[in-house]
Amino acid sequence: MIEVENLTKRYGGHAAVDDVSFVVRPGQVTGFLGPNGAGKSTCMRMMTGLTPPTSGTATVLGRPYAALPNPGRHVGVLLDAGAQHSGRTGREVLSLGATLMGLDRSRVEEMLALVGLTAKEADRRVGGYSLGMRQRLGIAHALLGDPQVLILDEPANGLDPAGIRWMRSLLRGYADDGGTVLLSSHLLHEIEVVADELVVIGRGRIVAAGSKAELMRAAGTVVRTTDDAAFAGHLRGAGLSVEQTAGGLLVDTDAETVGKIAATHAVVLTELRAADAGSLEEMFLQLTASDAREGWRHEHRR
C-alpha cells in the first residue's frame, strides 16, 4: 500500500505539489493522471525518497521509502527510462541491480524473457536502445526484486501499440496477484483501460479521485430528446448545468433526476444513460484546463 498525506513541495513561492493526499491499495492498478507539469513526477519522486517534501508524508508499505531495508526487494520504481547508464548493456544493468539486491543471477534471465528483450538485445549497450527498449529494460529492473509495490512514471512512452497492450496485461496480472501499482500518465485512454482507481492532478492539487465507475457517475448523464433545446431549458430551470454535445445533452446529475424532469414536462426521451468514457475525458479536460498545454490536449484525445 502507498499512503500520501498532505504532501507539499514548494520551490520558492511556487507550489509544485500542494497538499496532496490519496491511497493506493493492494490488488489494484491506480492511474495517476494529469497534464505534463501538473506535479505527477514530483509526487512520485517524493514517494521514492528522491525529493524531500516541504511538508506532508508519503509511506510505502507503512514506512518512508528510505526506511525500507533493501528497498528494491519491496518497491519497484521506474521514473525515467532515459536515465539508464548508456555505456552498459541491458544485461549488465540488470546484473548490477541483482547483485545490489542480493538476488541470484537467474533472475536477470527471467526478467529479460518477461519483458521480451532477446539475448542479442540484452547484450547491446543501452545507448543504442530505442525508447521502447529502454522502457522494457526499466520495467524489468523494477520487477527484478519481486516487489510488492510498483511505482511507474509514464511507462508507455516509446512503446508501440503491441508493447502498450503487453504492458497493460503485465500490470493487470501483477495487481490481480495482490500487487500494488501506481501508474502515471498524461494519456487518459492508456490508463483507463487497465486502472481500477483514478487520481487526477492539476496545478499540483488533486482535482478528482475514485473508481472509474464513481468518476463516470460524477461525469453526469447523457440525454437526447425530440427537442433538445426545449428540454435544456427545463433542465436549467431546475438549476442543473447542461452542455450541448455531439451525442446529446450532458447534464451534471444522475439519470433518475433527468428522467423525472422529463416526465414532469411530458418530454419524449430517445436516449438516457450515464455519461461514458468520452464524457469522462471531457470532465478531465475541464478539471485540468488551466494547467493543460495544447499539446497535451491533442495527445490526450488520440
PDB file of C-alpha atoms in Angstrom:
ATOM      1  CA  MET A   1       0.000   0.000   0.000  1.00  0.00           C
ATOM      2  CA  ILE A   2       1.041   3.587  -0.667  1.00  0.00           C
ATOM      3  CA  GLU A   3      -0.301   6.367   1.572  1.00  0.00           C
ATOM      4  CA  VAL A   4       0.197  10.024   0.709  1.00  0.00           C
ATOM      5  CA  GLU A   5      -0.930  12.587   3.273  1.00  0.00           C
ATOM      6  CA  ASN A   6      -0.929  16.356   2.761  1.00  0.00           C
ATOM      7  CA  LEU A   7       2.164  16.118   0.583  1.00  0.00           C
ATOM      8  CA  THR A   8       3.501  19.528  -0.463  1.00  0.00           C
ATOM      9  CA  LYS A   9       6.593  20.656  -2.346  1.00  0.00           C
ATOM     10  CA  ARG A  10       7.412  24.336  -2.783  1.00  0.00           C
ATOM     11  CA  TYR A  11      10.162  25.906  -4.837  1.00  0.00           C
ATOM     12  CA  GLY A  12      10.331  29.471  -3.592  1.00  0.00           C
ATOM     13  CA  GLY A  13       6.810  30.851  -3.907  1.00  0.00           C
ATOM     14  CA  HIS A  14       5.668  28.139  -6.323  1.00  0.00           C
ATOM     15  CA  ALA A  15       3.860  25.041  -5.065  1.00  0.00           C
ATOM     16  CA  ALA A  16       4.720  22.218  -7.481  1.00  0.00           C
ATOM     17  CA  VAL A  17       2.646  19.882  -5.294  1.00  0.00           C
ATOM     18  CA  ASP A  18       0.032  21.382  -2.997  1.00  0.00           C
ATOM     19  CA  ASP A  19      -1.487  19.409  -0.081  1.00  0.00           C
ATOM     20  CA  VAL A  20      -1.935  16.124  -1.988  1.00  0.00           C
ATOM     21  CA  SER A  21      -3.498  13.101  -0.262  1.00  0.00           C
ATOM     22  CA  PHE A  22      -4.501   9.704  -1.662  1.00  0.00           C
ATOM     23  CA  VAL A  23      -4.119   5.960  -1.062  1.00  0.00           C
ATOM     24  CA  VAL A  24      -3.015   3.226  -3.479  1.00  0.00           C
ATOM     25  CA  ARG A  25      -4.303  -0.169  -2.347  1.00  0.00           C
ATOM     26  CA  PRO A  26      -3.012  -3.715  -2.928  1.00  0.00           C
ATOM     27  CA  GLY A  27      -4.648  -5.692  -5.705  1.00  0.00           C
ATOM     28  CA  GLN A  28      -5.365  -2.572  -7.738  1.00  0.00           C
ATOM     29  CA  VAL A  29      -3.850  -0.509 -10.508  1.00  0.00           C
ATOM     30  CA  THR A  30      -4.223   3.168  -9.648  1.00  0.00           C
ATOM     31  CA  GLY A  31      -3.861   5.568 -12.542  1.00  0.00           C
ATOM     32  CA  PHE A  32      -2.215   8.887 -11.679  1.00  0.00           C
ATOM     33  CA  LEU A  33      -3.371  11.315 -14.366  1.00  0.00           C
ATOM     34  CA  GLY A  34      -2.711  14.908 -15.253  1.00  0.00           C
ATOM     35  CA  PRO A  35      -1.141  17.191 -17.853  1.00  0.00           C
ATOM     36  CA  ASN A  36       2.611  17.425 -18.217  1.00  0.00           C
ATOM     37  CA  GLY A  37       3.848  19.721 -15.465  1.00  0.00           C
ATOM     38  CA  ALA A  38       0.867  19.082 -13.176  1.00  0.00           C
ATOM     39  CA  GLY A  39       3.009  17.614 -10.367  1.00  0.00           C
ATOM     40  CA  LYS A  40       2.851  13.847 -11.030  1.00  0.00           C
ATOM     41  CA  SER A  41       6.592  13.265 -11.287  1.00  0.00           C
ATOM     42  CA  THR A  42       7.361  15.475  -8.284  1.00  0.00           C
ATOM     43  CA  CYS A  43       4.871  13.464  -6.215  1.00  0.00           C
ATOM     44  CA  MET A  44       6.462  10.201  -7.281  1.00  0.00           C
ATOM     45  CA  ARG A  45       9.957  11.471  -6.559  1.00  0.00           C
ATOM     46  CA  MET A  46       8.834  12.368  -3.033  1.00  0.00           C
ATOM     47  CA  MET A  47       7.251   8.917  -2.601  1.00  0.00           C
ATOM     48  CA  THR A  48      10.551   7.271  -3.521  1.00  0.00           C
ATOM     49  CA  GLY A  49      12.766   9.497  -1.370  1.00  0.00           C
ATOM     50  CA  LEU A  50      14.444  11.339  -4.257  1.00  0.00           C
ATOM     51  CA  THR A  51      12.910  14.737  -3.460  1.00  0.00           C
ATOM     52  CA  PRO A  52      12.324  15.853   0.134  1.00  0.00           C
ATOM     53  CA  PRO A  53       8.815  17.238   0.729  1.00  0.00           C
ATOM     54  CA  THR A  54       8.288  20.715   2.125  1.00  0.00           C
ATOM     55  CA  SER A  55       5.576  19.196   4.292  1.00  0.00           C
ATOM     56  CA  GLY A  56       3.378  16.118   4.485  1.00  0.00           C
ATOM     57  CA  THR A  57       4.294  12.439   4.312  1.00  0.00           C
ATOM     58  CA  ALA A  58       4.435   9.555   1.866  1.00  0.00           C
ATOM     59  CA  THR A  59       4.784   5.962   3.040  1.00  0.00           C
ATOM     60  CA  VAL A  60       5.150   2.703   1.134  1.00  0.00           C
ATOM     61  CA  LEU A  61       4.217  -0.488   2.974  1.00  0.00           C
ATOM     62  CA  GLY A  62       3.848   1.596   6.119  1.00  0.00           C
ATOM     63  CA  ARG A  63       7.308   3.225   6.026  1.00  0.00           C
ATOM     64  CA  PRO A  64       9.035   6.085   4.244  1.00  0.00           C
ATOM     65  CA  TYR A  65      10.793   4.659   1.203  1.00  0.00           C
ATOM     66  CA  ALA A  66      14.224   5.497   2.622  1.00  0.00           C
ATOM     67  CA  ALA A  67      13.451   3.439   5.755  1.00  0.00           C
ATOM     68  CA  LEU A  68      12.756   0.231   3.809  1.00  0.00           C
ATOM     69  CA  PRO A  69      15.512  -2.381   4.101  1.00  0.00           C
ATOM     70  CA  ASN A  70      16.811  -3.264   0.627  1.00  0.00           C
ATOM     71  CA  PRO A  71      14.007  -1.191  -0.960  1.00  0.00           C
ATOM     72  CA  GLY A  72      14.273  -2.821  -4.396  1.00  0.00           C
ATOM     73  CA  ARG A  73      13.011  -6.056  -2.853  1.00  0.00           C
ATOM     74  CA  HIS A  74       9.835  -4.267  -1.751  1.00  0.00           C
ATOM     75  CA  VAL A  75       9.213  -1.460  -4.271  1.00  0.00           C
ATOM     76  CA  GLY A  76       9.874  -1.460  -7.999  1.00  0.00           C
ATOM     77  CA  VAL A  77      10.445   2.026  -9.397  1.00  0.00           C
ATOM     78  CA  LEU A  78      10.631   3.393 -12.937  1.00  0.00           C
ATOM     79  CA  LEU A  79      10.759   7.174 -13.033  1.00  0.00           C
ATOM     80  CA  ASP A  80      12.928   7.891 -16.079  1.00  0.00           C
ATOM     81  CA  ALA A  81      13.783   5.171 -18.577  1.00  0.00           C
ATOM     82  CA  GLY A  82      16.244   7.545 -20.240  1.00  0.00           C
ATOM     83  CA  ALA A  83      18.396   7.753 -17.102  1.00  0.00           C
ATOM     84  CA  GLN A  84      19.905   4.263 -17.501  1.00  0.00           C
ATOM     85  CA  HIS A  85      23.688   4.003 -17.952  1.00  0.00           C
ATOM     86  CA  SER A  86      24.196   4.206 -21.717  1.00  0.00           C
ATOM     87  CA  GLY A  87      27.608   2.510 -21.620  1.00  0.00           C
ATOM     88  CA  ARG A  88      26.351  -0.732 -20.043  1.00  0.00           C
ATOM     89  CA  THR A  89      24.484  -3.497 -21.768  1.00  0.00           C
ATOM     90  CA  GLY A  90      20.931  -4.275 -20.759  1.00  0.00           C
ATOM     91  CA  ARG A  91      22.097  -7.497 -19.125  1.00  0.00           C
ATOM     92  CA  GLU A  92      24.778  -5.621 -17.173  1.00  0.00           C
ATOM     93  CA  VAL A  93      22.216  -3.112 -15.885  1.00  0.00           C
ATOM     94  CA  LEU A  94      20.052  -5.919 -14.539  1.00  0.00           C
ATOM     95  CA  SER A  95      23.017  -7.931 -13.244  1.00  0.00           C
ATOM     96  CA  LEU A  96      24.238  -4.958 -11.229  1.00  0.00           C
ATOM     97  CA  GLY A  97      20.755  -4.498  -9.795  1.00  0.00           C
ATOM     98  CA  ALA A  98      20.569  -8.198  -8.907  1.00  0.00           C
ATOM     99  CA  THR A  99      23.936  -8.010  -7.130  1.00  0.00           C
ATOM    100  CA  LEU A 100      22.913  -4.953  -5.110  1.00  0.00           C
ATOM    101  CA  MET A 101      19.636  -6.638  -4.080  1.00  0.00           C
ATOM    102  CA  GLY A 102      21.321  -9.945  -3.260  1.00  0.00           C
ATOM    103  CA  LEU A 103      19.482 -11.851  -5.980  1.00  0.00           C
ATOM    104  CA  ASP A 104      20.515 -14.902  -7.952  1.00  0.00           C
ATOM    105  CA  ARG A 105      21.675 -14.106 -11.490  1.00  0.00           C
ATOM    106  CA  SER A 106      18.982 -16.405 -12.873  1.00  0.00           C
ATOM    107  CA  ARG A 107      16.521 -13.657 -12.029  1.00  0.00           C
ATOM    108  CA  VAL A 108      18.134 -11.486 -14.710  1.00  0.00           C
ATOM    109  CA  GLU A 109      17.332 -14.007 -17.438  1.00  0.00           C
ATOM    110  CA  GLU A 110      13.782 -14.386 -16.130  1.00  0.00           C
ATOM    111  CA  MET A 111      13.188 -10.646 -16.352  1.00  0.00           C
ATOM    112  CA  LEU A 112      14.714 -10.325 -19.808  1.00  0.00           C
ATOM    113  CA  ALA A 113      12.348 -13.049 -21.018  1.00  0.00           C
ATOM    114  CA  LEU A 114       9.390 -11.468 -19.216  1.00  0.00           C
ATOM    115  CA  VAL A 115       9.796  -8.070 -20.901  1.00  0.00           C
ATOM    116  CA  GLY A 116      10.638  -9.510 -24.308  1.00  0.00           C
ATOM    117  CA  LEU A 117      14.274  -8.445 -24.673  1.00  0.00           C
ATOM    118  CA  THR A 118      16.182 -11.038 -26.712  1.00  0.00           C
ATOM    119  CA  ALA A 119      19.666 -12.287 -25.849  1.00  0.00           C
ATOM    120  CA  LYS A 120      21.080 -10.180 -28.677  1.00  0.00           C
ATOM    121  CA  GLU A 121      19.268  -7.060 -27.457  1.00  0.00           C
ATOM    122  CA  ALA A 122      20.324  -7.718 -23.848  1.00  0.00           C
ATOM    123  CA  ASP A 123      23.980  -7.728 -24.934  1.00  0.00           C
ATOM    124  CA  ARG A 124      23.706  -4.372 -26.714  1.00  0.00           C
ATOM    125  CA  ARG A 125      24.711  -1.178 -24.938  1.00  0.00           C
ATOM    126  CA  VAL A 126      21.758   0.786 -23.594  1.00  0.00           C
ATOM    127  CA  GLY A 127      22.938   3.857 -25.511  1.00  0.00           C
ATOM    128  CA  GLY A 128      21.824   2.095 -28.693  1.00  0.00           C
ATOM    129  CA  TYR A 129      18.374   1.211 -27.376  1.00  0.00           C
ATOM    130  CA  SER A 130      15.172   2.768 -28.646  1.00  0.00           C
ATOM    131  CA  LEU A 131      12.968   4.450 -26.043  1.00  0.00           C
ATOM    132  CA  GLY A 132      10.636   1.454 -26.133  1.00  0.00           C
ATOM    133  CA  MET A 133      13.529  -0.924 -25.364  1.00  0.00           C
ATOM    134  CA  ARG A 134      14.642   1.335 -22.518  1.00  0.00           C
ATOM    135  CA  GLN A 135      11.109   1.199 -21.119  1.00  0.00           C
ATOM    136  CA  ARG A 136      11.125  -2.592 -21.245  1.00  0.00           C
ATOM    137  CA  LEU A 137      14.510  -2.669 -19.526  1.00  0.00           C
ATOM    138  CA  GLY A 138      13.242  -0.221 -16.891  1.00  0.00           C
ATOM    139  CA  ILE A 139      10.198  -2.374 -16.204  1.00  0.00           C
ATOM    140  CA  ALA A 140      12.458  -5.438 -15.954  1.00  0.00           C
ATOM    141  CA  HIS A 141      14.590  -3.620 -13.384  1.00  0.00           C
ATOM    142  CA  ALA A 142      11.508  -2.519 -11.429  1.00  0.00           C
ATOM    143  CA  LEU A 143      10.299  -6.141 -11.258  1.00  0.00           C
ATOM    144  CA  LEU A 144      13.734  -7.617 -10.590  1.00  0.00           C
ATOM    145  CA  GLY A 145      13.367  -7.879  -6.807  1.00  0.00           C
ATOM    146  CA  ASP A 146       9.835  -9.352  -6.996  1.00  0.00           C
ATOM    147  CA  PRO A 147       8.441  -6.293  -5.156  1.00  0.00           C
ATOM    148  CA  GLN A 148       5.017  -5.872  -3.595  1.00  0.00           C
ATOM    149  CA  VAL A 149       4.632  -2.325  -4.966  1.00  0.00           C
ATOM    150  CA  LEU A 150       5.295  -0.758  -8.376  1.00  0.00           C
ATOM    151  CA  ILE A 151       5.673   2.997  -8.956  1.00  0.00           C
ATOM    152  CA  LEU A 152       5.899   3.735 -12.679  1.00  0.00           C
ATOM    153  CA  ASP A 153       6.081   7.170 -14.286  1.00  0.00           C
ATOM    154  CA  GLU A 154       4.925   7.299 -17.933  1.00  0.00           C
ATOM    155  CA  PRO A 155       5.988   3.697 -18.717  1.00  0.00           C
ATOM    156  CA  ALA A 156       4.040   3.648 -22.015  1.00  0.00           C
ATOM    157  CA  ASN A 157       6.234   6.357 -23.580  1.00  0.00           C
ATOM    158  CA  GLY A 158       8.002   4.939 -26.612  1.00  0.00           C
ATOM    159  CA  LEU A 159       6.063   1.658 -26.698  1.00  0.00           C
ATOM    160  CA  ASP A 160       4.248   0.665 -29.870  1.00  0.00           C
ATOM    161  CA  PRO A 161       0.596  -0.499 -29.675  1.00  0.00           C
ATOM    162  CA  ALA A 162       1.643  -4.118 -29.140  1.00  0.00           C
ATOM    163  CA  GLY A 163       4.021  -3.017 -26.383  1.00  0.00           C
ATOM    164  CA  ILE A 164       1.318  -0.984 -24.665  1.00  0.00           C
ATOM    165  CA  ARG A 165      -1.026  -3.976 -24.737  1.00  0.00           C
ATOM    166  CA  TRP A 166       1.747  -6.162 -23.313  1.00  0.00           C
ATOM    167  CA  MET A 167       2.387  -3.658 -20.521  1.00  0.00           C
ATOM    168  CA  ARG A 168      -1.316  -3.486 -19.620  1.00  0.00           C
ATOM    169  CA  SER A 169      -1.513  -7.263 -19.420  1.00  0.00           C
ATOM    170  CA  LEU A 170       1.624  -7.448 -17.289  1.00  0.00           C
ATOM    171  CA  LEU A 171       0.410  -4.828 -14.796  1.00  0.00           C
ATOM    172  CA  ARG A 172      -3.092  -6.272 -14.679  1.00  0.00           C
ATOM    173  CA  GLY A 173      -1.686  -9.702 -13.807  1.00  0.00           C
ATOM    174  CA  TYR A 174       0.640  -8.177 -11.201  1.00  0.00           C
ATOM    175  CA  ALA A 175      -2.267  -6.427  -9.454  1.00  0.00           C
ATOM    176  CA  ASP A 176      -4.512  -9.491  -9.709  1.00  0.00           C
ATOM    177  CA  ASP A 177      -1.821 -11.399  -7.814  1.00  0.00           C
ATOM    178  CA  GLY A 178      -2.080  -8.861  -4.968  1.00  0.00           C
ATOM    179  CA  GLY A 179       0.488  -6.285  -6.032  1.00  0.00           C
ATOM    180  CA  THR A 180       0.074  -2.531  -5.630  1.00  0.00           C
ATOM    181  CA  VAL A 181       0.537  -0.438  -8.782  1.00  0.00           C
ATOM    182  CA  LEU A 182       0.751   3.339  -9.156  1.00  0.00           C
ATOM    183  CA  LEU A 183       0.908   4.200 -12.838  1.00  0.00           C
ATOM    184  CA  SER A 184       1.259   7.793 -14.013  1.00  0.00           C
ATOM    185  CA  SER A 185       0.397   9.164 -17.419  1.00  0.00           C
ATOM    186  CA  HIS A 186      -0.859  12.250 -19.209  1.00  0.00           C
ATOM    187  CA  LEU A 187      -2.856   9.976 -21.557  1.00  0.00           C
ATOM    188  CA  LEU A 188      -6.283   9.088 -20.181  1.00  0.00           C
ATOM    189  CA  HIS A 189      -7.035   6.298 -22.652  1.00  0.00           C
ATOM    190  CA  GLU A 190      -3.828   4.383 -21.911  1.00  0.00           C
ATOM    191  CA  ILE A 191      -4.670   4.381 -18.212  1.00  0.00           C
ATOM    192  CA  GLU A 192      -8.431   3.881 -18.115  1.00  0.00           C
ATOM    193  CA  VAL A 193      -8.186   0.514 -19.888  1.00  0.00           C
ATOM    194  CA  VAL A 194      -6.145  -1.046 -17.072  1.00  0.00           C
ATOM    195  CA  ALA A 195      -6.757   1.115 -13.976  1.00  0.00           C
ATOM    196  CA  ASP A 196      -9.176   0.270 -11.161  1.00  0.00           C
ATOM    197  CA  GLU A 197      -8.831   3.650  -9.453  1.00  0.00           C
ATOM    198  CA  LEU A 198      -8.008   7.062 -10.877  1.00  0.00           C
ATOM    199  CA  VAL A 199      -6.342  10.052  -9.235  1.00  0.00           C
ATOM    200  CA  VAL A 200      -6.323  13.254 -11.304  1.00  0.00           C
ATOM    201  CA  ILE A 201      -3.931  16.111 -10.532  1.00  0.00           C
ATOM    202  CA  GLY A 202      -3.896  19.622 -11.963  1.00  0.00           C
ATOM    203  CA  ARG A 203      -1.693  22.548 -10.934  1.00  0.00           C
ATOM    204  CA  GLY A 204      -0.271  20.458  -8.102  1.00  0.00           C
ATOM    205  CA  ARG A 205      -3.629  19.636  -6.497  1.00  0.00           C
ATOM    206  CA  ILE A 206      -5.910  16.592  -6.632  1.00  0.00           C
ATOM    207  CA  VAL A 207      -8.949  17.567  -8.699  1.00  0.00           C
ATOM    208  CA  ALA A 208     -10.700  14.173  -8.856  1.00  0.00           C
ATOM    209  CA  ALA A 209     -10.229  10.719  -7.348  1.00  0.00           C
ATOM    210  CA  GLY A 210     -12.180   7.481  -7.181  1.00  0.00           C
ATOM    211  CA  SER A 211     -13.031   4.367  -9.148  1.00  0.00           C
ATOM    212  CA  LYS A 212     -13.775   4.659 -12.841  1.00  0.00           C
ATOM    213  CA  ALA A 213     -17.431   3.942 -12.098  1.00  0.00           C
ATOM    214  CA  GLU A 214     -17.575   6.703  -9.477  1.00  0.00           C
ATOM    215  CA  LEU A 215     -15.962   9.256 -11.746  1.00  0.00           C
ATOM    216  CA  MET A 216     -18.186   8.287 -14.636  1.00  0.00           C
ATOM    217  CA  ARG A 217     -21.237   8.793 -12.419  1.00  0.00           C
ATOM    218  CA  ALA A 218     -19.808  12.155 -11.420  1.00  0.00           C
ATOM    219  CA  ALA A 219     -19.411  12.967 -15.112  1.00  0.00           C
ATOM    220  CA  GLY A 220     -23.217  13.136 -15.315  1.00  0.00           C
ATOM    221  CA  THR A 221     -25.910  11.889 -17.670  1.00  0.00           C
ATOM    222  CA  VAL A 222     -26.313  11.950 -21.434  1.00  0.00           C
ATOM    223  CA  VAL A 223     -29.854  12.529 -22.693  1.00  0.00           C
ATOM    224  CA  ARG A 224     -31.419  13.033 -26.098  1.00  0.00           C
ATOM    225  CA  THR A 225     -34.997  14.038 -26.801  1.00  0.00           C
ATOM    226  CA  THR A 226     -37.230  15.020 -29.686  1.00  0.00           C
ATOM    227  CA  ASP A 227     -36.449  18.659 -28.796  1.00  0.00           C
ATOM    228  CA  ASP A 228     -33.102  19.016 -27.030  1.00  0.00           C
ATOM    229  CA  ALA A 229     -33.165  22.816 -26.991  1.00  0.00           C
ATOM    230  CA  ALA A 230     -36.503  22.953 -25.180  1.00  0.00           C
ATOM    231  CA  PHE A 231     -35.524  20.238 -22.704  1.00  0.00           C
ATOM    232  CA  ALA A 232     -32.245  22.005 -21.967  1.00  0.00           C
ATOM    233  CA  GLY A 233     -34.338  24.988 -20.868  1.00  0.00           C
ATOM    234  CA  HIS A 234     -36.352  22.780 -18.496  1.00  0.00           C
ATOM    235  CA  LEU A 235     -33.152  21.302 -17.028  1.00  0.00           C
ATOM    236  CA  ARG A 236     -31.583  24.708 -16.499  1.00  0.00           C
ATOM    237  CA  GLY A 237     -34.846  25.871 -14.939  1.00  0.00           C
ATOM    238  CA  ALA A 238     -34.374  23.069 -12.402  1.00  0.00           C
ATOM    239  CA  GLY A 239     -30.960  24.510 -11.516  1.00  0.00           C
ATOM    240  CA  LEU A 240     -28.889  21.955 -13.434  1.00  0.00           C
ATOM    241  CA  SER A 241     -25.832  22.579 -15.593  1.00  0.00           C
ATOM    242  CA  VAL A 242     -26.357  21.453 -19.192  1.00  0.00           C
ATOM    243  CA  GLU A 243     -23.870  21.201 -22.055  1.00  0.00           C
ATOM    244  CA  GLN A 244     -24.807  20.539 -25.663  1.00  0.00           C
ATOM    245  CA  THR A 245     -22.538  17.860 -27.170  1.00  0.00           C
ATOM    246  CA  ALA A 246     -22.492  15.917 -30.418  1.00  0.00           C
ATOM    247  CA  GLY A 247     -24.020  12.967 -28.552  1.00  0.00           C
ATOM    248  CA  GLY A 248     -26.849  14.927 -26.927  1.00  0.00           C
ATOM    249  CA  LEU A 249     -27.196  16.910 -23.716  1.00  0.00           C
ATOM    250  CA  LEU A 250     -24.654  16.329 -20.933  1.00  0.00           C
ATOM    251  CA  VAL A 251     -26.307  17.031 -17.570  1.00  0.00           C
ATOM    252  CA  ASP A 252     -24.494  17.209 -14.228  1.00  0.00           C
ATOM    253  CA  THR A 253     -26.851  14.890 -12.350  1.00  0.00           C
ATOM    254  CA  ASP A 254     -27.975  11.266 -12.334  1.00  0.00           C
ATOM    255  CA  ALA A 255     -30.253   9.641 -14.910  1.00  0.00           C
ATOM    256  CA  GLU A 256     -33.168   9.256 -12.482  1.00  0.00           C
ATOM    257  CA  THR A 257     -33.341  13.000 -11.861  1.00  0.00           C
ATOM    258  CA  VAL A 258     -33.251  13.724 -15.589  1.00  0.00           C
ATOM    259  CA  GLY A 259     -35.992  11.169 -16.198  1.00  0.00           C
ATOM    260  CA  LYS A 260     -38.255  12.727 -13.550  1.00  0.00           C
ATOM    261  CA  ILE A 261     -37.850  16.193 -15.085  1.00  0.00           C
ATOM    262  CA  ALA A 262     -38.700  14.758 -18.497  1.00  0.00           C
ATOM    263  CA  ALA A 263     -41.826  13.119 -17.089  1.00  0.00           C
ATOM    264  CA  THR A 264     -42.904  16.352 -15.396  1.00  0.00           C
ATOM    265  CA  HIS A 265     -42.728  18.238 -18.687  1.00  0.00           C
ATOM    266  CA  ALA A 266     -44.032  15.349 -20.835  1.00  0.00           C
ATOM    267  CA  VAL A 267     -40.777  15.263 -22.840  1.00  0.00           C
ATOM    268  CA  VAL A 268     -40.144  12.277 -25.097  1.00  0.00           C
ATOM    269  CA  LEU A 269     -36.700  10.781 -24.454  1.00  0.00           C
ATOM    270  CA  THR A 270     -34.838   8.989 -27.224  1.00  0.00           C
ATOM    271  CA  GLU A 271     -31.749   8.222 -25.099  1.00  0.00           C
ATOM    272  CA  LEU A 272     -30.947   8.332 -21.397  1.00  0.00           C
ATOM    273  CA  ARG A 273     -27.729   6.904 -19.943  1.00  0.00           C
ATOM    274  CA  ALA A 274     -24.814   7.552 -17.632  1.00  0.00           C
ATOM    275  CA  ALA A 275     -22.028   9.562 -19.239  1.00  0.00           C
ATOM    276  CA  ASP A 276     -19.483   7.330 -20.964  1.00  0.00           C
ATOM    277  CA  ALA A 277     -15.701   7.462 -21.080  1.00  0.00           C
ATOM    278  CA  GLY A 278     -15.770  10.170 -23.727  1.00  0.00           C
ATOM    279  CA  SER A 279     -17.645  12.443 -21.334  1.00  0.00           C
ATOM    280  CA  LEU A 280     -15.258  11.405 -18.577  1.00  0.00           C
ATOM    281  CA  GLU A 281     -12.432  12.626 -20.799  1.00  0.00           C
ATOM    282  CA  GLU A 282     -14.225  15.942 -21.235  1.00  0.00           C
ATOM    283  CA  MET A 283     -14.570  16.203 -17.463  1.00  0.00           C
ATOM    284  CA  PHE A 284     -10.821  15.613 -17.023  1.00  0.00           C
ATOM    285  CA  LEU A 285     -10.026  18.234 -19.628  1.00  0.00           C
ATOM    286  CA  GLN A 286     -12.217  20.741 -17.830  1.00  0.00           C
ATOM    287  CA  LEU A 287     -10.775  19.896 -14.414  1.00  0.00           C
ATOM    288  CA  THR A 288      -7.209  20.371 -15.617  1.00  0.00           C
ATOM    289  CA  ALA A 289      -7.859  23.041 -18.258  1.00  0.00           C
ATOM    290  CA  SER A 290      -5.892  25.769 -16.503  1.00  0.00           C
ATOM    291  CA  ASP A 291      -2.831  23.515 -16.393  1.00  0.00           C
ATOM    292  CA  ALA A 292      -3.144  21.764 -19.753  1.00  0.00           C
ATOM    293  CA  ARG A 293      -0.902  22.686 -22.634  1.00  0.00           C
ATOM    294  CA  GLU A 294      -2.318  22.488 -26.130  1.00  0.00           C
ATOM    295  CA  GLY A 295      -0.003  19.601 -26.940  1.00  0.00           C
ATOM    296  CA  TRP A 296      -1.392  17.604 -24.037  1.00  0.00           C
ATOM    297  CA  ARG A 297      -4.936  18.198 -25.230  1.00  0.00           C
ATOM    298  CA  HIS A 298      -4.057  16.779 -28.636  1.00  0.00           C
ATOM    299  CA  GLU A 299      -2.200  13.777 -27.242  1.00  0.00           C
ATOM    300  CA  HIS A 300      -4.969  13.135 -24.737  1.00  0.00           C
ATOM    301  CA  ARG A 301      -7.544  12.765 -27.472  1.00  0.00           C
ATOM    302  CA  ARG A 302      -5.610  10.321 -29.644  1.00  0.00           C
TER     303      ARG A 302
END
